[in-house]
Every structure is written in C-alpha cells, then in structure tokens.
Amino acid sequence: MRHEVDFLIIGSGIAGLSFALKVAPYGKVCILTKAEAAEGSTRYAQGGIAAVMYDSDSFEKHIQDTLVAGDGICDRNVVEMTIREAPERIAELVRYGIHFDRGAGDRFDLHREGGHSEYRILHHKDNTGAEIERGLLQAVLDHPNIELKEHRFAIDLITQHHLGQRVTKHTPGIECYGAYALDCETNRIDTYLAKITLLATGGMGNVYTTTTTPVISTGDGVAMVHRARGVLQDLEFMQFHPTSLYNPAEKPAFLITEAMRGAGAILKDLQGHEFMQKYDSRLSLAPRDIVARAIDNEMKLAGVDHLYLDARGIGRDNLINGFPTIYAKCLEAGINITKDMIPIRPAAHYQCGGIKVDRNGESSIRHLYAAGECSCTGLHGGNRLASNSLLEAVVYAHNAAEHAIDRIRHTAFHVQYSAIPDWNAEGMALNEEMVLITQTKKELQEIMSNYVGIVRSDLRLQRAFDRLNLIFRETEDLYNRSVMTEELSELRNLIACAYLITKQAMARRENRGLHFSIDLIR
Ligand code: FAD
Ligand code: SIN
C-alpha cells in the first residue's frame, strides 16, 4: 500500500512528537512508531531536563559544564545555541500542559546531577519523562492534521537508490523520499512517500547486554542512514550510567537516577566503604564517565558484579516523596531504600553520537532530518552532561521544524513518486528458525559488553571486529533469503550499530570522553 504525506516522522518520543506539533499546521503529518505510542526512552527519563531558569545560575555556567563533560569535542556554537534556547522550549512544554515540580513562591524546584555546577534540573518527581510523554502525546492525539500509526516498523529510507541509481558515500546530493515500513499487524510492507522525513528513532542501548534503555532502542535510524550512505558521527561515545539497579533477571535494567546522588546518596563498596575519593575530588557527583569507570574498576578489583548506592542519609520522607518510583520499585525487589543500601552496577544508557545533523537538524541526506538520541548535533561531544538530552531533543525538533516548514514552502519537489517501486519480497521464504536471530543477538550483546564496553583495548576491539564480521555475513545471508520481520530487521540494525561503534572506537587514537582504552592511557 502507498501513502503520501508532507511530513513523515519515524518515532513517537519527545523528538518526534515535538516536531509533529510544530509542523502540523503546515501539512499532512504521519507518525510511524514500532510499538505502542508511549514506548521509548522518553517515558523512562527520571532525572529531568536541564535549563537555566533563574539568576542564581547563568547560561555561561551551563555552557561550561556541558563543554567540560564533552571533553573538548563539543561544538561550542551548538552548545551556546541549545542552552540559550532552553528557557523558551521549557515554556513551550509548560504550555502543552506538562507539569514540572514547583516549590516556594511557585518557583521550579530544581535538582542537581553529576557534572552540573548548579541546581538546574527541572523535574516531575522522579518520573519526568512519563509526564513529558503524556503531555506531548495528548497534544498530538488532539491535533487533526496528525495521524499516528502504532506497530509500524520503518525498515529502510527511500532514496535515488530505489530509482535505480547507484548511490555511494561519495554520491553528491543524496535525497530522501520517505521510507518503507512493515505493518506489524498484517506483515505487509508499505511505501510511505514524503517531502520531509524526520528520524526520531532514539538510541541503541540494546547493542549491549545490560542497558537502561527499553527494547525498542535498537539503533534503527542510525542503521537506516548507514545503509542509505549518510554521514554518522561520534558513535564510539556510548554513555554508561553508573547506577542501574542490580537485578540480573530484569531487562531493561531499572535506572537509579543521578539526582539521588545530587540529593546526597553515596557510592560504596560491598564492605560499605566510600571509594570515589580515589578517583575524583567531586566524589559521587563526578561526571558520569569517571564514576562509571571507577565502579567498573572497583568491581573488577574485588571480583564482584555490583556495588552499592547508600541513599539512607537523604531521609525517609525525602526519599518516599522525592523518589516515589524508585522507592516503590526497590521495595518490590525486597529493598527498602530508607533502610538498605541499593545494589547497583553500570548499564549502557545513552548514545552520544549518531546521524550527523547541522544546526537545522538536517542530515547529509537532503530532506532527511534527525532529532533526539539518534542524532549527533555536536552538543554532547565525547560525553553528554546529565539531563541535556531531553533539552537537545526539544531544541532540535524546533529548529528542524522551522527549517522543514520553510523548505516545504519554497522548494519544488521534482521526484516522480510513480517511479518509486514498492518493496520487493519475491522469492523470500519464511525464516522457520527464530534461534538464528535470538542467539545471534545474544552473541552480539556479549561481544560488545566484553570487548567494546566501558574499558577497551586494541586487542579487545580487534576481537570484537572479527567476530562482528562473521555475525554480519551470516545475518546478511539470512536476510537475503528471508521474508522481512521486525526481529530480523532489528538484528541487522544492531549489527550495523555494533560495527560502527567498534570501527570508530578503533579509529580514535586517544582517550577522550567516553572512549577509554588501556592502550592509550595518557
Ligand atoms: P525515544 O523516546 O527513545 O523514542 C524513540 C521512538 O522511535 C519510539 O517511539 C520507538 O518506538 C520509535 N522507533 C524506533 N525505531 C523505529 C522504527 N524502526 N520504526 C518505527 N518507529 C521506531 N535524558 C535526560 O535528558 N534526562 C533524564 O532524566 C533522562 N533519564 C533517562 C532515563 C532512562 C532510563 C533512559 C533510558 C534515558 C534517559 N535519558 C534522560 C535519555 C532520554 O530519555 C532519551 O535520550 C530521550 O528520551 C530520547 O528521546 P527520542 O525521542 O530521541 O527517542
Ligand atoms: C538520571 O536521572 O540519572 C538520568 C539522567 C540522564 O540520563 O540525563
């Protein structure tokens, strides 16, 4: 089946929904999302969204904190623009009906997280993302110009390649005309043709065994752009969150927000001793990469698979009222955080790199925009400052929308839609053996966790690269003879992302930001 729209949006997290609301007055909008609309990292965000709201703080301080965390790789102009735009975007979220906690005099109650020199995190208790997703989704569902289709899995972007032209990385002027997407209810692959396409597909945490990200985070957008020969950047910088709840049976790993350390919780070893003084003068509130590496090192030295976060000093009432989701979740797991220390370990959490975009959110492929975690804007550099990603998503959704609206008004779109073929599944057979997919996914996650995790080495990276090559060849073989399914497509995407992370890690010959190799110690 063929569909024609002005704006095609792939993903219904903060980035996709914010963009949709902005472009909706200017054309027909269709959002495709592979699960239920609310599912994605956005709804699990706990800590909040960073912004300078009052005179006790300053743009310059937030800019400095972002640049320091990014370890010299951020684009300073992008950092300035994003941080200065933040109050306007926050006001907009409030206008959509999203609530952030307030304190005395109706001022926003601001939290502090690792790497921030000031209290500047707007939050809704410890479930900020759920509140943002609720508010945006409601506004989208109320909008007459937006059609939101759940359980539609975007497989590939449509470019000149589908018009029979040879497209390589060096082809000038690659253009995007929409995407092919699997209707997961009917198993039909539809053709979505659009003047403007936005990728808002989120992260790729599931490249690793332990991740805080939901199962939908399989790097689909990045892999689609890779196959369409677009430009990707900074994929070696995978951020591991220091404190996910240690509960090996649970996937995804439940996050214990950094705001808890901001409120006074302290990292301790299994004997109950503090250890961060050995690593950084900012102790438990040092930037995330330092804390995650310190925990990794302590776990390896002691030969254990978790450490503790001691939140008891925060006080019973503050814990129960300020962190109700975490309190309830831990209680369910038999941990009373007002009395017991919380077992924690690091988990893959956020992909700092992604689809390279300019200040307007446009990728190297014309008419293709990207926003949110799948994009690489230059804001995060080598390491994202906590709570800067929700902010980045709304700022870039706004910039991309303004640019795309202008594009649609002033550009003649020449492509003949009738020349674009439908998806060809001729000669493909049903894959009868799911184990070929599930086992390969497990292998991939183990390779990445063991060899391309928090601490790397030349030998580990080479091993990963060799093993990924084998997995890649086997899976391409399966793909070339099988009917397309969501599981197969996700596996291909995970393999592409793992390959890109590893390749870019091998190419980086210095320890910078989140890339740390024992062979490159300065
Ligand atoms: P997501 O919200 O992940 O949405 C991606 C969307 O794309 C989903 O709708 C998904 O179904 C869809 N999709 C993906 N692939 C396809 C496909 N092939 N076809 C169709 N649809 C597809 N950041 C902060 O700034 N502050 C925080 O406090 C914070 N806390 C976090 C806590 C947790 C547990 C996690 C995991 C992340 C946290 N982050 C936080 C990071 C932040 O939540 C994410 O970076 C952000 O929400 C990403 O938004 P997004 O719109 O880019 O993607
Ligand atoms: C957290 O609440 O610790 C997560 C914040 C983030 O990832 O930005």
Short mmCIF file of C-alpha atoms in Angstrom, two decimals, residues 39-423:
data_model
loop_
_atom_site.label_atom_id
_atom_site.label_comp_id
_atom_site.label_asym_id
_atom_site.label_seq_id
_atom_site.Cartn_x
_atom_site.Cartn_y
_atom_site.Cartn_z
CA GLU A 39 7.00 3.33 24.45
CA GLY A 40 10.55 4.68 24.15
CA SER A 41 13.32 6.07 26.33
CA THR A 42 11.43 9.30 26.86
CA ARG A 43 8.84 7.79 29.17
CA TYR A 44 11.57 6.28 31.40
CA ALA A 45 13.54 9.51 31.89
CA GLN A 46 13.78 10.14 35.59
CA GLY A 47 16.14 12.99 36.44
CA GLY A 48 14.68 15.71 34.27
CA ILE A 49 15.57 18.40 31.79
CA ALA A 50 18.41 20.87 32.28
CA ALA A 51 17.81 24.62 31.79
CA VAL A 52 18.97 27.89 33.31
CA MET A 53 15.80 29.35 34.83
CA TYR A 54 16.90 31.87 37.47
CA ASP A 55 19.62 34.46 38.13
CA SER A 56 21.35 32.25 40.72
CA ASP A 57 22.56 30.28 37.68
CA SER A 58 23.88 31.53 34.32
CA PHE A 59 23.99 30.40 30.70
CA GLU A 60 27.78 30.64 30.87
CA LYS A 61 27.95 28.13 33.75
CA HIS A 62 25.68 25.63 31.96
CA ILE A 63 27.74 26.10 28.78
CA GLN A 64 30.97 25.48 30.69
CA ASP A 65 29.61 22.36 32.42
CA THR A 66 28.49 20.97 29.04
CA LEU A 67 31.87 21.69 27.44
CA VAL A 68 33.80 20.15 30.34
CA ALA A 69 31.70 16.96 30.26
CA GLY A 70 32.14 16.79 26.46
CA ASP A 71 35.94 16.71 26.94
CA GLY A 72 36.78 19.29 24.29
CA ILE A 73 34.81 17.68 21.46
CA CYS A 74 31.55 19.67 21.70
CA ASP A 75 30.70 22.23 19.04
CA ARG A 76 30.74 25.42 21.12
CA ASN A 77 28.26 27.25 18.86
CA VAL A 78 25.79 24.41 19.18
CA VAL A 79 26.24 24.33 22.96
CA GLU A 80 25.60 28.09 23.22
CA MET A 81 22.56 27.95 20.96
CA THR A 82 20.98 24.97 22.75
CA ILE A 83 21.49 26.31 26.25
CA ARG A 84 20.31 29.82 25.46
CA GLU A 85 17.19 28.45 23.73
CA ALA A 86 16.31 26.23 26.70
CA PRO A 87 14.00 28.57 28.69
CA GLU A 88 11.85 29.20 25.60
CA ARG A 89 11.45 25.48 24.94
CA ILE A 90 10.64 24.81 28.62
CA ALA A 91 7.92 27.49 28.48
CA GLU A 92 6.50 25.70 25.44
CA LEU A 93 6.41 22.34 27.25
CA VAL A 94 4.54 24.02 30.09
CA ARG A 95 2.10 25.47 27.54
CA TYR A 96 1.45 21.92 26.27
CA GLY A 97 0.25 21.15 29.80
CA ILE A 98 3.37 19.39 31.09
CA HIS A 99 3.97 19.81 34.82
CA PHE A 100 7.33 20.31 36.48
CA ASP A 101 7.56 20.30 40.28
CA ARG A 102 7.48 23.70 41.93
CA GLY A 103 8.46 24.89 45.38
CA ALA A 104 8.12 28.06 47.42
CA GLY A 105 6.74 31.10 45.53
CA ASP A 106 5.77 28.82 42.62
CA ARG A 107 9.42 28.68 41.53
CA PHE A 108 10.53 25.49 39.80
CA ASP A 109 12.08 23.02 42.22
CA LEU A 110 15.49 22.37 40.65
CA HIS A 111 17.63 19.25 41.14
CA ARG A 112 21.35 18.80 40.62
CA GLU A 113 23.14 15.94 38.84
CA GLY A 114 26.72 14.86 38.13
CA GLY A 115 28.84 17.42 36.26
CA HIS A 116 26.41 20.31 36.94
CA SER A 117 27.83 23.19 38.97
CA GLU A 118 24.32 24.43 39.85
CA TYR A 119 20.84 23.16 40.68
CA ARG A 120 19.18 23.40 37.24
CA ILE A 121 17.27 20.19 36.51
CA LEU A 122 13.53 20.70 36.09
CA HIS A 123 11.73 17.53 37.01
CA HIS A 124 8.42 15.91 37.77
CA LYS A 125 9.21 13.84 40.87
CA ASP A 126 11.42 11.00 39.56
CA ASN A 127 9.24 10.32 36.51
CA THR A 128 9.81 13.42 34.38
CA GLY A 129 9.87 11.54 31.07
CA ALA A 130 6.49 9.91 31.66
CA GLU A 131 4.98 13.35 32.32
CA ILE A 132 6.58 14.82 29.17
CA GLU A 133 5.46 11.89 27.01
CA ARG A 134 1.92 12.12 28.45
CA GLY A 135 1.62 15.83 27.70
CA LEU A 136 3.05 15.68 24.17
CA LEU A 137 1.11 12.58 23.20
CA GLN A 138 -2.14 14.13 24.35
CA ALA A 139 -1.46 17.25 22.27
CA VAL A 140 -0.60 15.11 19.22
CA LEU A 141 -3.71 12.94 19.56
CA ASP A 142 -5.81 16.11 19.77
CA HIS A 143 -4.37 17.53 16.53
CA PRO A 144 -6.47 16.99 13.40
CA ASN A 145 -3.51 17.11 10.95
CA ILE A 146 -1.51 14.35 12.64
CA GLU A 147 -2.04 10.66 12.04
CA LEU A 148 -0.20 8.41 14.46
CA LYS A 149 0.24 4.77 13.42
CA GLU A 150 1.39 2.29 16.05
CA HIS A 151 3.16 -1.00 15.32
CA ARG A 152 4.63 0.28 12.05
CA PHE A 153 8.28 -0.64 11.77
CA ALA A 154 10.36 1.52 9.41
CA ILE A 155 12.79 -0.73 7.54
CA ASP A 156 14.66 1.48 5.10
CA LEU A 157 14.77 5.01 3.75
CA ILE A 158 13.82 5.61 0.14
CA THR A 159 16.48 7.42 -1.91
CA GLN A 160 17.72 7.61 -5.52
CA HIS A 161 18.94 4.03 -4.93
CA HIS A 162 15.30 2.94 -5.28
CA LEU A 163 15.06 4.78 -8.61
CA GLY A 164 17.78 2.51 -9.92
CA GLN A 165 20.71 4.90 -9.44
CA ARG A 166 23.98 3.81 -7.87
CA VAL A 167 24.38 5.61 -4.53
CA THR A 168 27.67 5.56 -2.64
CA LYS A 169 29.07 7.56 0.28
CA HIS A 170 30.56 9.89 -2.32
CA THR A 171 27.39 10.46 -4.36
CA PRO A 172 26.58 14.16 -4.17
CA GLY A 173 23.02 15.25 -3.41
CA ILE A 174 21.53 12.06 -1.98
CA GLU A 175 17.83 12.77 -1.30
CA CYS A 176 15.23 11.08 0.87
CA TYR A 177 11.71 10.47 -0.43
CA GLY A 178 10.25 8.63 2.57
CA ALA A 179 10.56 5.10 3.92
CA TYR A 180 9.41 1.51 3.64
CA ALA A 181 7.64 0.31 6.77
CA LEU A 182 6.33 -3.03 7.94
CA ASP A 183 2.77 -3.10 9.22
CA CYS A 184 3.39 -5.46 12.14
CA GLU A 185 -0.27 -6.42 12.33
CA THR A 186 -0.69 -7.53 8.67
CA ASN A 187 3.01 -8.23 7.86
CA ARG A 188 2.65 -6.06 4.75
CA ILE A 189 5.43 -3.66 3.79
CA ASP A 190 4.02 -0.27 2.85
CA THR A 191 5.60 2.59 0.93
CA TYR A 192 5.45 5.99 2.67
CA LEU A 193 6.32 8.87 0.35
CA ALA A 194 7.05 12.23 1.93
CA LYS A 195 8.54 15.62 1.11
CA ILE A 196 10.20 15.73 4.51
CA THR A 197 11.25 12.77 6.66
CA LEU A 198 12.32 13.05 10.30
CA LEU A 199 14.13 10.23 12.05
CA ALA A 200 13.42 10.29 15.80
CA THR A 201 14.14 6.64 16.50
CA GLY A 202 16.02 7.02 19.79
CA GLY A 203 19.11 5.16 20.97
CA MET A 204 20.85 1.81 20.54
CA GLY A 205 21.37 0.58 24.14
CA ASN A 206 20.40 -2.96 23.14
CA VAL A 207 23.73 -3.38 21.42
CA TYR A 208 24.81 -4.26 25.00
CA THR A 209 23.65 -6.99 27.40
CA THR A 210 22.85 -4.61 30.26
CA THR A 211 21.07 -1.41 29.35
CA THR A 212 18.65 1.03 30.92
CA THR A 213 17.05 1.62 27.52
CA PRO A 214 13.80 -0.10 26.50
CA VAL A 215 13.70 -2.94 23.96
CA ILE A 216 12.80 -0.54 21.14
CA SER A 217 16.28 1.07 21.36
CA THR A 218 17.96 -0.88 18.57
CA GLY A 219 19.61 1.90 16.58
CA ASP A 220 17.20 1.60 13.65
CA GLY A 221 17.56 5.21 12.48
CA VAL A 222 21.35 5.13 12.56
CA ALA A 223 21.43 1.82 10.68
CA MET A 224 18.98 3.10 8.05
CA VAL A 225 21.15 6.16 7.42
CA HIS A 226 24.25 3.94 7.26
CA ARG A 227 22.59 1.83 4.56
CA ALA A 228 21.43 4.98 2.74
CA ARG A 229 25.09 6.16 2.76
CA GLY A 230 24.51 9.17 5.03
CA VAL A 231 27.06 10.61 7.46
CA LEU A 232 27.31 9.34 11.05
CA GLN A 233 29.49 10.72 13.81
CA ASP A 234 30.90 10.03 17.32
CA LEU A 235 29.45 6.54 17.69
CA GLU A 236 32.37 5.39 19.85
CA PHE A 237 30.95 7.53 22.67
CA MET A 238 28.45 5.21 24.37
CA GLN A 239 27.48 6.51 27.76
CA PHE A 240 27.15 4.00 30.60
CA HIS A 241 25.01 5.14 33.51
CA PRO A 242 26.83 4.38 36.76
CA THR A 243 23.79 3.29 38.73
CA SER A 244 21.28 0.82 37.38
CA LEU A 245 19.56 -1.45 39.88
CA TYR A 246 21.47 -4.75 40.08
CA ASN A 247 18.82 -7.33 39.22
CA PRO A 248 20.31 -9.59 36.52
CA ALA A 249 16.97 -11.16 35.60
CA GLU A 250 15.42 -7.81 34.69
CA LYS A 251 15.55 -6.23 31.21
CA PRO A 252 15.87 -3.32 30.73
CA ALA A 253 17.89 -2.52 33.82
CA PHE A 254 15.99 -0.16 36.09
CA LEU A 255 17.68 3.23 36.48
CA ILE A 256 18.54 4.79 39.83
CA THR A 257 18.62 8.46 38.93
CA GLU A 258 21.74 10.53 39.36
CA ALA A 259 19.51 13.08 41.10
CA MET A 260 19.68 10.73 44.07
CA ARG A 261 23.41 11.34 44.28
CA GLY A 262 22.60 15.02 43.78
CA ALA A 263 20.44 14.77 46.88
CA GLY A 264 23.25 13.15 48.90
CA ALA A 265 23.37 9.41 48.13
CA ILE A 266 26.89 7.98 48.23
CA LEU A 267 28.57 5.16 46.31
CA LYS A 268 30.05 2.43 48.50
CA ASP A 269 31.82 -0.91 48.02
CA LEU A 270 30.46 -4.21 49.28
CA GLN A 271 32.04 -3.56 52.69
CA GLY A 272 30.16 -0.27 52.93
CA HIS A 273 33.25 1.91 52.38
CA GLU A 274 33.27 5.00 50.18
CA PHE A 275 35.73 4.79 47.28
CA MET A 276 35.17 7.77 44.96
CA GLN A 277 37.87 9.80 46.78
CA LYS A 278 40.41 7.55 44.97
CA TYR A 279 39.15 8.75 41.59
CA ASP A 280 37.86 12.33 41.63
CA SER A 281 37.53 15.26 44.02
CA ARG A 282 33.86 15.63 43.02
CA LEU A 283 33.30 12.19 44.58
CA SER A 284 29.93 10.60 43.77
CA LEU A 285 28.94 13.64 41.70
CA ALA A 286 31.85 13.48 39.26
CA PRO A 287 30.82 13.27 35.56
CA ARG A 288 29.26 10.01 34.53
CA ASP A 289 32.20 8.57 32.58
CA ILE A 290 34.52 8.94 35.58
CA VAL A 291 32.02 7.43 38.01
CA ALA A 292 31.16 4.52 35.66
CA ARG A 293 34.87 3.72 35.14
CA ALA A 294 35.52 3.93 38.88
CA ILE A 295 32.69 1.48 39.60
CA ASP A 296 33.88 -0.82 36.80
CA ASN A 297 37.39 -0.78 38.25
CA GLU A 298 36.25 -1.41 41.83
CA MET A 299 34.07 -4.31 40.66
CA LYS A 300 36.98 -5.82 38.71
CA LEU A 301 39.43 -5.37 41.62
CA ALA A 302 37.07 -7.05 44.07
CA GLY A 303 35.81 -9.63 41.54
CA VAL A 304 32.16 -8.76 42.21
CA ASP A 305 29.27 -7.91 39.94
CA HIS A 306 27.72 -5.00 41.80
CA LEU A 307 28.43 -2.26 44.36
CA TYR A 308 26.09 -0.13 46.47
CA LEU A 309 24.44 3.26 46.48
CA ASP A 310 23.68 4.41 50.01
CA ALA A 311 20.69 6.77 49.96
CA ARG A 312 19.77 6.40 53.63
CA GLY A 313 21.24 9.80 54.52
CA ILE A 314 18.60 11.55 52.36
CA GLY A 315 15.98 10.73 54.97
CA ARG A 316 12.82 8.64 54.87
CA ASP A 317 10.32 11.38 53.94
CA ASN A 318 12.53 12.95 51.26
CA LEU A 319 13.11 9.54 49.69
CA ILE A 320 9.48 8.49 49.67
CA ASN A 321 8.17 11.85 48.45
CA GLY A 322 11.04 12.84 46.13
CA PHE A 323 11.77 9.44 44.57
CA PRO A 324 8.45 7.57 44.71
CA THR A 325 9.06 5.46 41.59
CA ILE A 326 12.45 4.24 42.77
CA TYR A 327 11.19 3.67 46.31
CA ALA A 328 8.30 1.53 45.05
CA LYS A 329 10.41 -0.35 42.50
CA CYS A 330 13.11 -1.24 45.03
CA LEU A 331 10.54 -2.27 47.61
CA GLU A 332 9.10 -4.66 45.02
CA ALA A 333 12.61 -6.16 44.72
CA GLY A 334 12.84 -6.53 48.51
CA ILE A 335 15.00 -3.43 49.10
CA ASN A 336 13.75 -0.74 51.46
CA ILE A 337 15.90 2.20 50.37
CA THR A 338 15.21 4.09 53.59
CA LYS A 339 16.99 1.27 55.48
CA ASP A 340 19.01 -0.77 52.95
CA MET A 341 21.78 0.16 50.55
CA ILE A 342 20.80 -0.22 46.87
CA PRO A 343 22.79 -2.77 44.82
CA ILE A 344 23.88 -1.08 41.58
CA ARG A 345 26.04 -1.60 38.51
CA PRO A 346 26.67 0.45 35.34
CA ALA A 347 24.49 -0.08 32.27
CA ALA A 348 24.60 1.18 28.67
CA HIS A 349 22.40 4.24 28.76
CA TYR A 350 22.83 6.84 26.03
CA GLN A 351 24.36 7.05 22.57
CA CYS A 352 26.15 10.40 22.30
CA GLY A 353 26.87 10.07 18.58
CA GLY A 354 24.51 9.31 15.72
CA ILE A 355 23.22 10.78 12.49
CA LYS A 356 25.25 13.91 11.86
CA VAL A 357 22.96 16.92 11.54
CA ASP A 358 23.53 20.64 11.07
CA ARG A 359 22.05 23.41 13.24
CA ASN A 360 18.74 22.94 11.42
CA GLY A 361 18.63 19.26 12.24
CA GLU A 362 19.15 18.30 8.59
CA SER A 363 21.32 15.27 7.87
CA SER A 364 23.78 14.84 5.00
CA ILE A 365 20.82 13.42 3.03
CA ARG A 366 18.62 16.21 1.67
CA HIS A 367 15.05 16.42 3.07
CA LEU A 368 16.03 13.97 5.83
CA TYR A 369 16.14 15.42 9.33
CA ALA A 370 17.04 13.74 12.61
CA ALA A 371 16.38 14.79 16.21
CA GLY A 372 16.73 13.32 19.66
CA GLU A 373 19.03 10.49 20.63
CA CYS A 374 19.51 9.12 17.11
CA SER A 375 21.11 12.40 16.02
CA CYS A 376 24.57 13.85 16.58
CA THR A 377 24.31 17.64 16.84
CA GLY A 378 27.68 18.42 18.43
CA LEU A 379 26.11 19.27 21.81
CA HIS A 380 27.45 16.28 23.72
CA GLY A 381 30.92 15.86 22.22
CA GLY A 382 32.71 12.99 23.97
CA ASN A 383 30.25 12.70 26.86
CA ARG A 384 26.74 14.01 27.44
CA LEU A 385 26.09 16.10 30.52
CA ALA A 386 23.20 14.62 32.52
CA SER A 387 19.72 15.82 31.53
CA ASN A 388 20.96 17.63 28.42
CA SER A 389 19.36 15.11 26.05
CA LEU A 390 15.68 15.89 26.60
CA LEU A 391 16.70 19.52 26.14
CA GLU A 392 18.59 18.77 22.92
CA ALA A 393 15.58 16.87 21.57
CA VAL A 394 13.17 19.80 22.01
CA VAL A 395 15.62 22.42 20.74
CA TYR A 396 16.45 20.44 17.60
CA ALA A 397 12.84 19.38 16.98
CA HIS A 398 12.06 23.11 16.98
CA ASN A 399 14.95 24.08 14.68
CA ALA A 400 14.27 21.21 12.30
CA ALA A 401 10.57 22.08 12.15
CA GLU A 402 11.25 25.72 11.31
CA HIS A 403 13.69 24.71 8.59
CA ALA A 404 11.45 21.98 7.16
CA ILE A 405 8.43 24.31 7.04
CA ASP A 406 10.50 26.81 5.09
CA ARG A 407 11.77 24.05 2.80
CA ILE A 408 8.31 22.78 2.02
CA ARG A 409 7.09 26.29 1.20
CA HIS A 410 9.94 27.29 -1.07
CA THR A 411 11.16 24.11 -2.76
CA ALA A 412 9.83 22.42 -5.85
CA PHE A 413 9.92 18.66 -5.25
CA HIS A 414 10.67 17.02 -8.62
CA VAL A 415 10.75 13.32 -7.90
CA GLN A 416 8.18 11.18 -9.71
CA TYR A 417 6.59 9.15 -6.94
CA SER A 418 5.20 6.71 -9.51
CA ALA A 419 8.78 5.70 -10.40
CA ILE A 420 9.46 4.54 -6.83
CA PRO A 421 8.80 0.80 -6.63
CA ASP A 422 7.07 -0.98 -3.79
CA TRP A 423 9.10 -3.30 -1.55
#
